[in-house]
Every structure is written in C-alpha cells, then in structure tokens.
PDB file of C-alpha atoms in Angstrom:
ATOM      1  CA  UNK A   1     -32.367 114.324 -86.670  1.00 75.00           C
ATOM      2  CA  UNK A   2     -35.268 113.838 -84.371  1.00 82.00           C
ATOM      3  CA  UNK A   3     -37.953 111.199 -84.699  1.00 87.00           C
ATOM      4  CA  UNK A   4     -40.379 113.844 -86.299  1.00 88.00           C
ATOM      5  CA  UNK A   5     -37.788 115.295 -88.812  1.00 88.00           C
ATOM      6  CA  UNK A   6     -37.848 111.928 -89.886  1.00 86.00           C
ATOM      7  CA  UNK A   7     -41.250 111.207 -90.573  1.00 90.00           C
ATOM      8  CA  UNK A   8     -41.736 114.366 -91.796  1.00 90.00           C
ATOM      9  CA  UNK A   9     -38.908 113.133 -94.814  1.00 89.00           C
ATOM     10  CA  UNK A  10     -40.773 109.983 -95.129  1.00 89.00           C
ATOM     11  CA  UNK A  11     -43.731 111.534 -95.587  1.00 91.00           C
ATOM     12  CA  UNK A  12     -42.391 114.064 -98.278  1.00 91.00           C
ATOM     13  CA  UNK A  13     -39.980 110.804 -99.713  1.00 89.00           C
ATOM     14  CA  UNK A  14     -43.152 108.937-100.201  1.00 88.00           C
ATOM     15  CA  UNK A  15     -44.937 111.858-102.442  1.00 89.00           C
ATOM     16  CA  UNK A  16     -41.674 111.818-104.247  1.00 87.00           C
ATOM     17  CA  UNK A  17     -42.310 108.378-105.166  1.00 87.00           C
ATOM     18  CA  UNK A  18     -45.915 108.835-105.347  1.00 86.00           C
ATOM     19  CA  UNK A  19     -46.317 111.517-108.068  1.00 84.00           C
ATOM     20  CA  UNK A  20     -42.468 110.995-110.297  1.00 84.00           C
ATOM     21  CA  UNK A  21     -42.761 109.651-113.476  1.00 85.00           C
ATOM     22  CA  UNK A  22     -38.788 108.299-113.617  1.00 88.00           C
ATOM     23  CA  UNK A  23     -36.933 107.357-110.207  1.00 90.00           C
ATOM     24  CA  UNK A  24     -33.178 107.031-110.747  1.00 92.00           C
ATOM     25  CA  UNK A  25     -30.652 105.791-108.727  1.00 93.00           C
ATOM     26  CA  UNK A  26     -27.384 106.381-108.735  1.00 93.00           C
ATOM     27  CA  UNK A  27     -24.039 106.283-106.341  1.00 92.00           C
ATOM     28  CA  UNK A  28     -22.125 109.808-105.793  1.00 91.00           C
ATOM     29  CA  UNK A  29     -19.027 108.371-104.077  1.00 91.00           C
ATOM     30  CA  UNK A  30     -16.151 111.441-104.729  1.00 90.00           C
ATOM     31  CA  UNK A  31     -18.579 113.492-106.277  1.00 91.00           C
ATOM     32  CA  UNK A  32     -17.247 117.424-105.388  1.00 92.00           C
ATOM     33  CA  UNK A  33     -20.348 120.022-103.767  1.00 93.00           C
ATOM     34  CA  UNK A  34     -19.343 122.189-106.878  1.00 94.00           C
ATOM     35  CA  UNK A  35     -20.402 118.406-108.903  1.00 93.00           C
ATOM     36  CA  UNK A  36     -23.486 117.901-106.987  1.00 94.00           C
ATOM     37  CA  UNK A  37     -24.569 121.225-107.102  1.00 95.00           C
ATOM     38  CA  UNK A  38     -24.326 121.113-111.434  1.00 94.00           C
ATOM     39  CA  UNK A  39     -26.209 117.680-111.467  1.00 94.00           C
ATOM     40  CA  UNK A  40     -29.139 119.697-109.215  1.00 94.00           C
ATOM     41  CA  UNK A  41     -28.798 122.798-111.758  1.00 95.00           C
ATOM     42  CA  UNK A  42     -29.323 120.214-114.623  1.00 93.00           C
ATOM     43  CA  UNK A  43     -32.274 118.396-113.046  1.00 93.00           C
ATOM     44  CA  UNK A  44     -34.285 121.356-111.803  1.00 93.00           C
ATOM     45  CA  UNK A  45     -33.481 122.824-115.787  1.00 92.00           C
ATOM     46  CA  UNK A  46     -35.135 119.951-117.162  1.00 89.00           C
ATOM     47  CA  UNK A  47     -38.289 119.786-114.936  1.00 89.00           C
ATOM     48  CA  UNK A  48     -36.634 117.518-112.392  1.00 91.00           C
ATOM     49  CA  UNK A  49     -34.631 117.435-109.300  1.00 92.00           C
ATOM     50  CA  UNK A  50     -31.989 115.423-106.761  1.00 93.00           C
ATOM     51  CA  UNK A  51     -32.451 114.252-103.503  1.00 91.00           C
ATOM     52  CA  UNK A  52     -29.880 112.233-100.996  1.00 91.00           C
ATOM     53  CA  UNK A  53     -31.837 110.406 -98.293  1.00 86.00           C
ATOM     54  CA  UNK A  54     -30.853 108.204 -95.941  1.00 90.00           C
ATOM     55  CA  UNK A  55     -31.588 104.323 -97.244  1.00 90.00           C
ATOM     56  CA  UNK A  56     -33.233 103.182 -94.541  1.00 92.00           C
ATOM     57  CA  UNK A  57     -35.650 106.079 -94.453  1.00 91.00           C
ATOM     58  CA  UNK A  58     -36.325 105.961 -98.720  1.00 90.00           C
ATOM     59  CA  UNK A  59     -37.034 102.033 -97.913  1.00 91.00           C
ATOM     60  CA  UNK A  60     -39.736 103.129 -95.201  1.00 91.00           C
ATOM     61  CA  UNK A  61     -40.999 105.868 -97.842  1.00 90.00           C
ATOM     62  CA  UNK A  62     -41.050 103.181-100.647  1.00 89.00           C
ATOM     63  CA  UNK A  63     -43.237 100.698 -98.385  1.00 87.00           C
ATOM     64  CA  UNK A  64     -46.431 100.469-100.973  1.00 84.00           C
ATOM     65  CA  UNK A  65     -45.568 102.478-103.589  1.00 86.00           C
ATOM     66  CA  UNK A  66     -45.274 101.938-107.535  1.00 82.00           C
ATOM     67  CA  UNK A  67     -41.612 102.518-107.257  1.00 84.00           C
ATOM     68  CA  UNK A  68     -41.178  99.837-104.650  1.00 86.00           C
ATOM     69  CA  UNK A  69     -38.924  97.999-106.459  1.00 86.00           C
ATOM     70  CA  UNK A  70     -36.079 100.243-106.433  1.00 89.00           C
ATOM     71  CA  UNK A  71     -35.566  99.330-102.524  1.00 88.00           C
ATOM     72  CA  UNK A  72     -32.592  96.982-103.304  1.00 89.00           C
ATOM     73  CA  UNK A  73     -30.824  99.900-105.036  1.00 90.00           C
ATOM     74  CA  UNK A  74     -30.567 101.656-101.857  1.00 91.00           C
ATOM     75  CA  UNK A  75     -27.455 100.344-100.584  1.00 90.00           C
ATOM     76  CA  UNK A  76     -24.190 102.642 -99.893  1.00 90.00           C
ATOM     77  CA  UNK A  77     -23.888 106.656-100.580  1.00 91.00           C
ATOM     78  CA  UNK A  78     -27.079 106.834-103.090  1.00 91.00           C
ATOM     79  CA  UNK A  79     -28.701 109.851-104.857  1.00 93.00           C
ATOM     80  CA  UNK A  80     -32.542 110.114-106.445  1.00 93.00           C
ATOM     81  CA  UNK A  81     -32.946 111.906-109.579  1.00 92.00           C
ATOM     82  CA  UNK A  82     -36.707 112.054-109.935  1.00 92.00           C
ATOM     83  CA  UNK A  83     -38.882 114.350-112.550  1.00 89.00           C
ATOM     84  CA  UNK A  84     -42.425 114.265-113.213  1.00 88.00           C
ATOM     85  CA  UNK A  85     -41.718 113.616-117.131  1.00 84.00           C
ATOM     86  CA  UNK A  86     -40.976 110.169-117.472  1.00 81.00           C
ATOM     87  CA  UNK A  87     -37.932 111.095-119.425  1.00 88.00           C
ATOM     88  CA  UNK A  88     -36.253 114.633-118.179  1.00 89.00           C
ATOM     89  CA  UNK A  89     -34.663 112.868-114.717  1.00 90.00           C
ATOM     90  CA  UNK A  90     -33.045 109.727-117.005  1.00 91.00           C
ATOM     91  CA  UNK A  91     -31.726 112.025-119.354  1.00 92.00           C
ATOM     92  CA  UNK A  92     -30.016 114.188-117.006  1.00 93.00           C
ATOM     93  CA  UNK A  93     -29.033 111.376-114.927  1.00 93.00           C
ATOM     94  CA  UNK A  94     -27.289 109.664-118.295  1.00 93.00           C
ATOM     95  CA  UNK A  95     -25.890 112.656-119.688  1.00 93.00           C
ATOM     96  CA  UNK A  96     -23.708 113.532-116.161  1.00 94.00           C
ATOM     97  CA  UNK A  97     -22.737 109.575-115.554  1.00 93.00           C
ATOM     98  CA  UNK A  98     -20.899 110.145-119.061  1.00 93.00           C
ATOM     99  CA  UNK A  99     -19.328 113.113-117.880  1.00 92.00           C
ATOM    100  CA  UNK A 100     -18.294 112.025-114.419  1.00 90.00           C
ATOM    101  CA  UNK A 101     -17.076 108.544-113.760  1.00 91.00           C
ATOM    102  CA  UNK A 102     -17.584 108.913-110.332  1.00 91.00           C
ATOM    103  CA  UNK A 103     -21.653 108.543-110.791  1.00 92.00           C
ATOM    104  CA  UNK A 104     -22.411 105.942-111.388  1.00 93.00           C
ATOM    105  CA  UNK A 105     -26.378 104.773-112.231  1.00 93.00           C
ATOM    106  CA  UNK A 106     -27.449 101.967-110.211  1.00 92.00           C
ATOM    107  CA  UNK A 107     -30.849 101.602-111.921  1.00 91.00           C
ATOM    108  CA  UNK A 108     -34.549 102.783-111.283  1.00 90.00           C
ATOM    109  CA  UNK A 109     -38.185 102.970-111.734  1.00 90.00           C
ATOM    110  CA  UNK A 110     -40.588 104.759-113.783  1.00 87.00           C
ATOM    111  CA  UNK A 111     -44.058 103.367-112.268  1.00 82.00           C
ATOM    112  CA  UNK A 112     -44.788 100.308-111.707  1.00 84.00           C
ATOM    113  CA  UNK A 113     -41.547  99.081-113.955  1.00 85.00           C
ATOM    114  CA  UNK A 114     -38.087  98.538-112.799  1.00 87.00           C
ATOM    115  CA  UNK A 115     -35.457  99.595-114.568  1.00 88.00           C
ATOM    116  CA  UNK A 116     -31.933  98.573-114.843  1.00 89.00           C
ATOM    117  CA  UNK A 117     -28.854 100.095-115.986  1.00 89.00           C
ATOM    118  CA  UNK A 118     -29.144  99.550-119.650  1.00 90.00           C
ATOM    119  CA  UNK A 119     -33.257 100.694-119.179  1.00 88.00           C
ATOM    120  CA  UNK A 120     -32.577 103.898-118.176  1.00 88.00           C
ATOM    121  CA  UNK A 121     -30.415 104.371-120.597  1.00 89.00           C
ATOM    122  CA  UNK A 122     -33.109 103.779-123.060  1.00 87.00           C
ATOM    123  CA  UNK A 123     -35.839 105.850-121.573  1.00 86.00           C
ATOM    124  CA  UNK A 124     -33.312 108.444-121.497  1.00 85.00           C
ATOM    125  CA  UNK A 125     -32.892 108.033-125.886  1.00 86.00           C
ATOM    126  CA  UNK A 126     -36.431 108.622-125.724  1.00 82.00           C
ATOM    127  CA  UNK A 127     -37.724 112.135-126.552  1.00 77.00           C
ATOM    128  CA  UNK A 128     -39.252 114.349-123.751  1.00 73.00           C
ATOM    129  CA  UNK A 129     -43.037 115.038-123.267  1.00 71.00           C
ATOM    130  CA  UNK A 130     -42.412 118.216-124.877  1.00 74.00           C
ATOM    131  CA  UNK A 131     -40.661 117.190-127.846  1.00 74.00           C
ATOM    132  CA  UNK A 132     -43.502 114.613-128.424  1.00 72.00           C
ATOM    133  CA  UNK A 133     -45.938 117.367-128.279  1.00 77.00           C
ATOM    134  CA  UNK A 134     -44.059 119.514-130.661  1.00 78.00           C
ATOM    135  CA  UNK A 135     -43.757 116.784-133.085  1.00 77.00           C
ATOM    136  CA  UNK A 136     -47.703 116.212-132.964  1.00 78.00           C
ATOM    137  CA  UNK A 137     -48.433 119.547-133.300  1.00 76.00           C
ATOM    138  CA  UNK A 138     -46.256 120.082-136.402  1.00 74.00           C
ATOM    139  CA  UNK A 139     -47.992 116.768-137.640  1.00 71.00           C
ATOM    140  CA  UNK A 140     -51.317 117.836-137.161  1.00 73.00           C
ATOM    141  CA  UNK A 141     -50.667 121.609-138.637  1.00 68.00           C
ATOM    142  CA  UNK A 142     -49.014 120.567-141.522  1.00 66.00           C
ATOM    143  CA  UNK A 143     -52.450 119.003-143.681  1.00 67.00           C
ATOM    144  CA  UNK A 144     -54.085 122.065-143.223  1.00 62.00           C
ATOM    145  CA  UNK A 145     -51.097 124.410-144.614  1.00 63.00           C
ATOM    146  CA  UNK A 146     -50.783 121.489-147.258  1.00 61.00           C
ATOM    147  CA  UNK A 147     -54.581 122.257-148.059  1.00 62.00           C
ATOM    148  CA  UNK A 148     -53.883 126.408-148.066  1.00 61.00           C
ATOM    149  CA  UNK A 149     -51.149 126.065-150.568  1.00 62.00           C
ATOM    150  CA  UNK A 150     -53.127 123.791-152.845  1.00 59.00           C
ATOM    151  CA  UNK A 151     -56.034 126.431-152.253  1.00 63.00           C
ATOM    152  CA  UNK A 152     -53.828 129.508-152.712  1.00 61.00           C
ATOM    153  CA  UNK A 153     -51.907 127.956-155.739  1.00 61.00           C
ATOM    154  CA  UNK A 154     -54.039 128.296-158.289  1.00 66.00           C
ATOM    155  CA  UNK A 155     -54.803 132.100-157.825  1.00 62.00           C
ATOM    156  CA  UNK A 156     -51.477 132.808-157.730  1.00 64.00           C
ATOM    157  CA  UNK A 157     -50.763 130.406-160.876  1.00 65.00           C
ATOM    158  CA  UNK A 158     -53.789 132.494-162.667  1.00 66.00           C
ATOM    159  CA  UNK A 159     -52.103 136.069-161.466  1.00 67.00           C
ATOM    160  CA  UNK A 160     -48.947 135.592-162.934  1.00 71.00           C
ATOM    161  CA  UNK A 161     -50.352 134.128-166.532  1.00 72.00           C
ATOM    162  CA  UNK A 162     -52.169 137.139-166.359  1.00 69.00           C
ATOM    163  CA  UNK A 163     -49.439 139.536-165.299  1.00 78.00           C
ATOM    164  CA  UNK A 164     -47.472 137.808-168.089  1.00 80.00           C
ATOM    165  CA  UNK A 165     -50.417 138.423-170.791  1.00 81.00           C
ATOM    166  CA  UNK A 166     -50.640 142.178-169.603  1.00 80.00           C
ATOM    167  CA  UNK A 167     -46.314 142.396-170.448  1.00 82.00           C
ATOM    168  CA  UNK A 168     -47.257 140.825-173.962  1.00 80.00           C
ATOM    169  CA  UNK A 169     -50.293 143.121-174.924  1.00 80.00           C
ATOM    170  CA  UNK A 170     -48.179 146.155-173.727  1.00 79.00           C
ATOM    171  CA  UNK A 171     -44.880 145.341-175.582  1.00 69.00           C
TER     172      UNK A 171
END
C-alpha cells in the first residue's frame, strides 16, 4: 500500500468516524471469510457496515474526532462495526459475539461517549430509530381513532335500537 492509498483510507476512516452514530470494536481472531462475510451481510441489513483497518492508520483517522476515545481499543487483529443509527451497528455487533466466541467486543463509541463492554451491550437492548418512530406514530394515531369511535359510537348505538324497534313493530 502506497503512501497515497493510505491517506486516501484515512481520509475515508475519518468520515467513518465523523458521520457514525455507534463505533464498535471488536477482535476477529479465527473468525472464517464465510464468518466475516455473515457479520458484513448482518450490518449492511441493518443500516450498518464492517470495516478492518490497520490500527495505526484508524489512530491517525481518529486524531480530533468525537470517537477519539476508542484509540486504545485498537490494539491486535480489530474490526469496526459502525452504522449511522446509534443502535443498528451494537445490535448486530452483540447478537454475532453470542453466536461466535471467537468475536469478541472490545468496546466503542457512539459520539462523544465511550463505551465499554457492558455499554454496548446496553445501547444494543435499546430499540432502533425506527422502532422508536413506529412506537410514536402509533402513540400519536391512536387519540384520534379513540375520538372516531367515541364519534361513530353513538350512531351506530342509535341504528341498531332502531333496527331492533323496526323487528318489534313488524313481528
């Protein structure tokens, strides 16, 4: 790798780190190509995605950013599992350390926060950007079909007393 390759992965190392929500760290000693290749299948399926960088080169990418504090982590055959949503990249991350014993999490960052093992763990119990959403949504729709039913109720309540008077008169 020549001296521009390199910066060139700096550079695109340090946008990494710039615009992820969750940085996770992990070792992948023993892991198989047919393993590495699932975890990257499982990140890019939940809005995220793997990288393996050299250490020294992620240290020169990591010089000033939020994330900066993830730099010790770097030490031996490490893999990033970054995602935009704060939670998608610890999830999958978590979820394939319990399969495989071989990965093991070394910690991370999401910002300006470092995380250790047992706080990724919790940010990956949390639920996803899009689960929040859904649950908001179903919060905020739910008054107004609350409202319709009380509305509609009583129509229907006077339409069947009525349908029931109309069987009475004609038996």
């Amino acid at each position: 790798m020549d001296r521009a390759q390199k910066e060139q992965l700096v550079e695109e190392l340090g946008q990494i780190f710039e615009s992820s929500g969750v940085v996770v760290v992990s070792h992948y000693v023993g892991l198989t190509v047919a393993d590495m290749q699932d975890l990257r299948a499982r990140a890019r399926a939940a809005g995220g995605a793997v990288r393996v960088a050299k250490n020294r080169l992620a240290k020169i990418a990591l010089d000033g950013k939020p994330c900066e504090s993830i730099a010790d982590l770097l030490t031996g055959m490490t893999v990033l599992t970054y995602s935009e949503d704060p939670v998608a990249a610890a999830k999958v991350a978590q979820e394939f350390a319990k399969e495989n014993q071989k990965f093991v999490i070394l910690g991370g960052a999401m910002g300006e926060n470092a995380l250790d093992v047992a706080g990724v763990e919790a940010v990956s119990k949390m639920p996803s950007r899009e689960e929040l959403i859904s649950t908001i949504a179903g919060m905020l729709g739910a008054p107004a079909s609350n409202i319709a039913g009380a509305i509609g109720a009583p129509a229907s309540n006077i339409a069947s007393i009525l349908s029931t008077i109309e069987d009475k008169a004609a038996a």
